Short mmCIF file of C-alpha atoms in Angstrom, two decimals:
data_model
loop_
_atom_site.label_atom_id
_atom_site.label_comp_id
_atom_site.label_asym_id
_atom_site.label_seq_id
_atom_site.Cartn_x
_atom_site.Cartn_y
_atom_site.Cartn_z
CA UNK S 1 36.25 127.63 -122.76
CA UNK S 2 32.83 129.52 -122.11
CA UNK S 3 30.71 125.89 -122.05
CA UNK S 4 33.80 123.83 -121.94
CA UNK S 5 33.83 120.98 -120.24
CA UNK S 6 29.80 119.19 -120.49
CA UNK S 7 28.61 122.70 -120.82
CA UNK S 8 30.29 124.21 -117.77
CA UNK S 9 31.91 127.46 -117.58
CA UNK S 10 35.66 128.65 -116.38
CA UNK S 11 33.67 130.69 -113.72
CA UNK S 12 31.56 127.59 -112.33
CA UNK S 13 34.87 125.82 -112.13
CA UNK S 14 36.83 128.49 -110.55
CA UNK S 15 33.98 128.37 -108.14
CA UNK S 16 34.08 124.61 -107.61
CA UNK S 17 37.60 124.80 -107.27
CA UNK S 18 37.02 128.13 -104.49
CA UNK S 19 34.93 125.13 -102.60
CA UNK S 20 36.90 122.45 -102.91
CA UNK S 21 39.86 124.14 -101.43
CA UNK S 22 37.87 125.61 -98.33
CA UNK S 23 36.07 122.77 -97.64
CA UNK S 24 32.99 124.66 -97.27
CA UNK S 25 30.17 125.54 -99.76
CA UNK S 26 30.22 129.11 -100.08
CA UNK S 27 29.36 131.85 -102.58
CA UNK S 28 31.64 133.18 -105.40
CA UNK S 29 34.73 135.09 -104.71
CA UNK S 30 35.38 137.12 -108.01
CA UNK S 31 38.90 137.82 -106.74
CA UNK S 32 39.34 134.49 -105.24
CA UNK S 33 42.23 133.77 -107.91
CA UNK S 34 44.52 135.91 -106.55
CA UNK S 35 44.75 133.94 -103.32
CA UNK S 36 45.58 130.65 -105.17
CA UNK S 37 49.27 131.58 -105.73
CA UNK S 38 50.19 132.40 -102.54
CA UNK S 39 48.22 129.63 -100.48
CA UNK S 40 46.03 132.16 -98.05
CA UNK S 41 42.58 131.15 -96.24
CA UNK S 42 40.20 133.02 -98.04
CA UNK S 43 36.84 132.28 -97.12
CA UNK S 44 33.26 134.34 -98.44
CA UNK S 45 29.95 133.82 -97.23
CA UNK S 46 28.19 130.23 -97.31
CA UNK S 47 25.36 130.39 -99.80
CA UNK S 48 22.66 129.90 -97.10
CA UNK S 49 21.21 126.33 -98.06
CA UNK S 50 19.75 126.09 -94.56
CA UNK S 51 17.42 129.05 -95.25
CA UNK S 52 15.28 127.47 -98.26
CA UNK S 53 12.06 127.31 -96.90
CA UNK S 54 9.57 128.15 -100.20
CA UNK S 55 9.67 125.80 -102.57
CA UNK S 56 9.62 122.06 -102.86
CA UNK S 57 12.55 120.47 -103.81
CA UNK S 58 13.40 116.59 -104.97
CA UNK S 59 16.29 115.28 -105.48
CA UNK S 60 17.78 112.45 -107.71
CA UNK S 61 21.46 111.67 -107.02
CA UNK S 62 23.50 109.68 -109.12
CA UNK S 63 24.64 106.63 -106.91
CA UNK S 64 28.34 106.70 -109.03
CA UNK S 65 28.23 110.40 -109.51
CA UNK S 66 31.99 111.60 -108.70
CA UNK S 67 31.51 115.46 -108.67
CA UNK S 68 28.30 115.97 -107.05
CA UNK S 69 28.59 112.57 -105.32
CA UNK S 70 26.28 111.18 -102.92
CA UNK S 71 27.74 112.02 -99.55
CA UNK S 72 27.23 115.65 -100.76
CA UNK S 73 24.16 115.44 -101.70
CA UNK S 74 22.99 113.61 -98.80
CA UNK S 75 24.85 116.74 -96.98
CA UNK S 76 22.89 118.83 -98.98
CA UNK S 77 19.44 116.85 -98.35
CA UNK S 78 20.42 117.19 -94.58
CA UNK S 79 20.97 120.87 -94.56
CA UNK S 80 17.80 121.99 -96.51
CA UNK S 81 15.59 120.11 -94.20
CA UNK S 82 12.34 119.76 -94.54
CA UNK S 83 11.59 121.64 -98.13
CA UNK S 84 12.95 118.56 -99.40
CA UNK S 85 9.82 116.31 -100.23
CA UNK S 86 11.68 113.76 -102.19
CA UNK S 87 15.44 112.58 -101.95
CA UNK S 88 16.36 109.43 -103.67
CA UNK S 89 19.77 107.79 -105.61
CA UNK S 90 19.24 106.51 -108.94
CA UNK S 91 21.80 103.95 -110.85
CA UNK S 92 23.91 106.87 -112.86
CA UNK S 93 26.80 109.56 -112.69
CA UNK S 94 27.02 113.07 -113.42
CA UNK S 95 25.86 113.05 -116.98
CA UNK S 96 23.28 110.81 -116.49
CA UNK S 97 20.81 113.52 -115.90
CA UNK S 98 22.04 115.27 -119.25
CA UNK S 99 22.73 112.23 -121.51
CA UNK S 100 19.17 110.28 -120.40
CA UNK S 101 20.40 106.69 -121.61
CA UNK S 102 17.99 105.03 -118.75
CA UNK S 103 15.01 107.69 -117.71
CA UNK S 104 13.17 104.36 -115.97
CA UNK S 105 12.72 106.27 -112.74
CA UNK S 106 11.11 109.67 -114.47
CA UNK S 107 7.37 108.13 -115.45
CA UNK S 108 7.13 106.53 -111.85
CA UNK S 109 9.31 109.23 -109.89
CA UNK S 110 9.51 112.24 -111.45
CA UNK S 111 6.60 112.76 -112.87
CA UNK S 112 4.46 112.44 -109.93
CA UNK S 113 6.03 114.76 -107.96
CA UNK S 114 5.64 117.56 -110.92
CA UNK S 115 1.90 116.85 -110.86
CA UNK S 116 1.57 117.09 -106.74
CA UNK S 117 3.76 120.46 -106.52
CA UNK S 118 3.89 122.09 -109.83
CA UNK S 119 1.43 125.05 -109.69
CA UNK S 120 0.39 124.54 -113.00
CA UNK S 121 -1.93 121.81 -112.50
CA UNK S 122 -3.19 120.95 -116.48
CA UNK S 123 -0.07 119.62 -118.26
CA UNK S 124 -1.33 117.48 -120.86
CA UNK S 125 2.38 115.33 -120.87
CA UNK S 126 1.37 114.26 -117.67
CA UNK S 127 -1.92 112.56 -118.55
#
């Protein structure tokens, strides 16, 4: 169950489920299991998403995505602030992003923004 499922791990989901139950986005609990069974508030620190400040980030949400929906990642845009150069929601779900039926929105989008912020300025794939 290493990559299990879509290539996550048991760890990543313990960790989403650690979230899910707090309510809060926080870092991972390596003991957190042992509070499941008997229903106690265990909370760890929030992974400090308010505190990126160095690099430039864009992000493409999934408009039907139903783990890392929308309203989270709009939460997400609105936390980060102003490192966020690019937020926009594309016509997909969660495996959109890995599967790549419809990449419509990366020669016009994506690709752009990797030329105006990638320090590596001569990529021949984007000439």
């Amino acid at each position: 169950m290493n990559h299990e499922p879509n290539g996550c791990g048991v760890k990543a989901l313990l960790h989403y489920t650690q979230n899910l139950k707090e309510a809060r986005f926080q870092v991972w609990a390596p003991d957190y299991h042992t509070f499941l069974d008997i229903g106690a508030k265990r909370t760890t620190d929030l992974i400090p998403i308010s505190g990126i400040s160095s690099v430039p980030i864009a992000m493409f949400v999934g408009n039907v995505d139903k783990l890392a929906d929308p309203t989270d990642a709009m939460w997400a845009y609105q936390t980060i602030g102003s490192p966020v150069v690019h937020y926009e929601e594309i016509d997909g779900g969660h495996l959109t992003f890995v599967i790549g039926k419809d990449m419509s929105y990366f020669p016009d989008k994506v690709l752009p923004l990797i030329e105006q912020y990638s320090p590596i300025k001569a990529m021949p794939f984007l000439q």
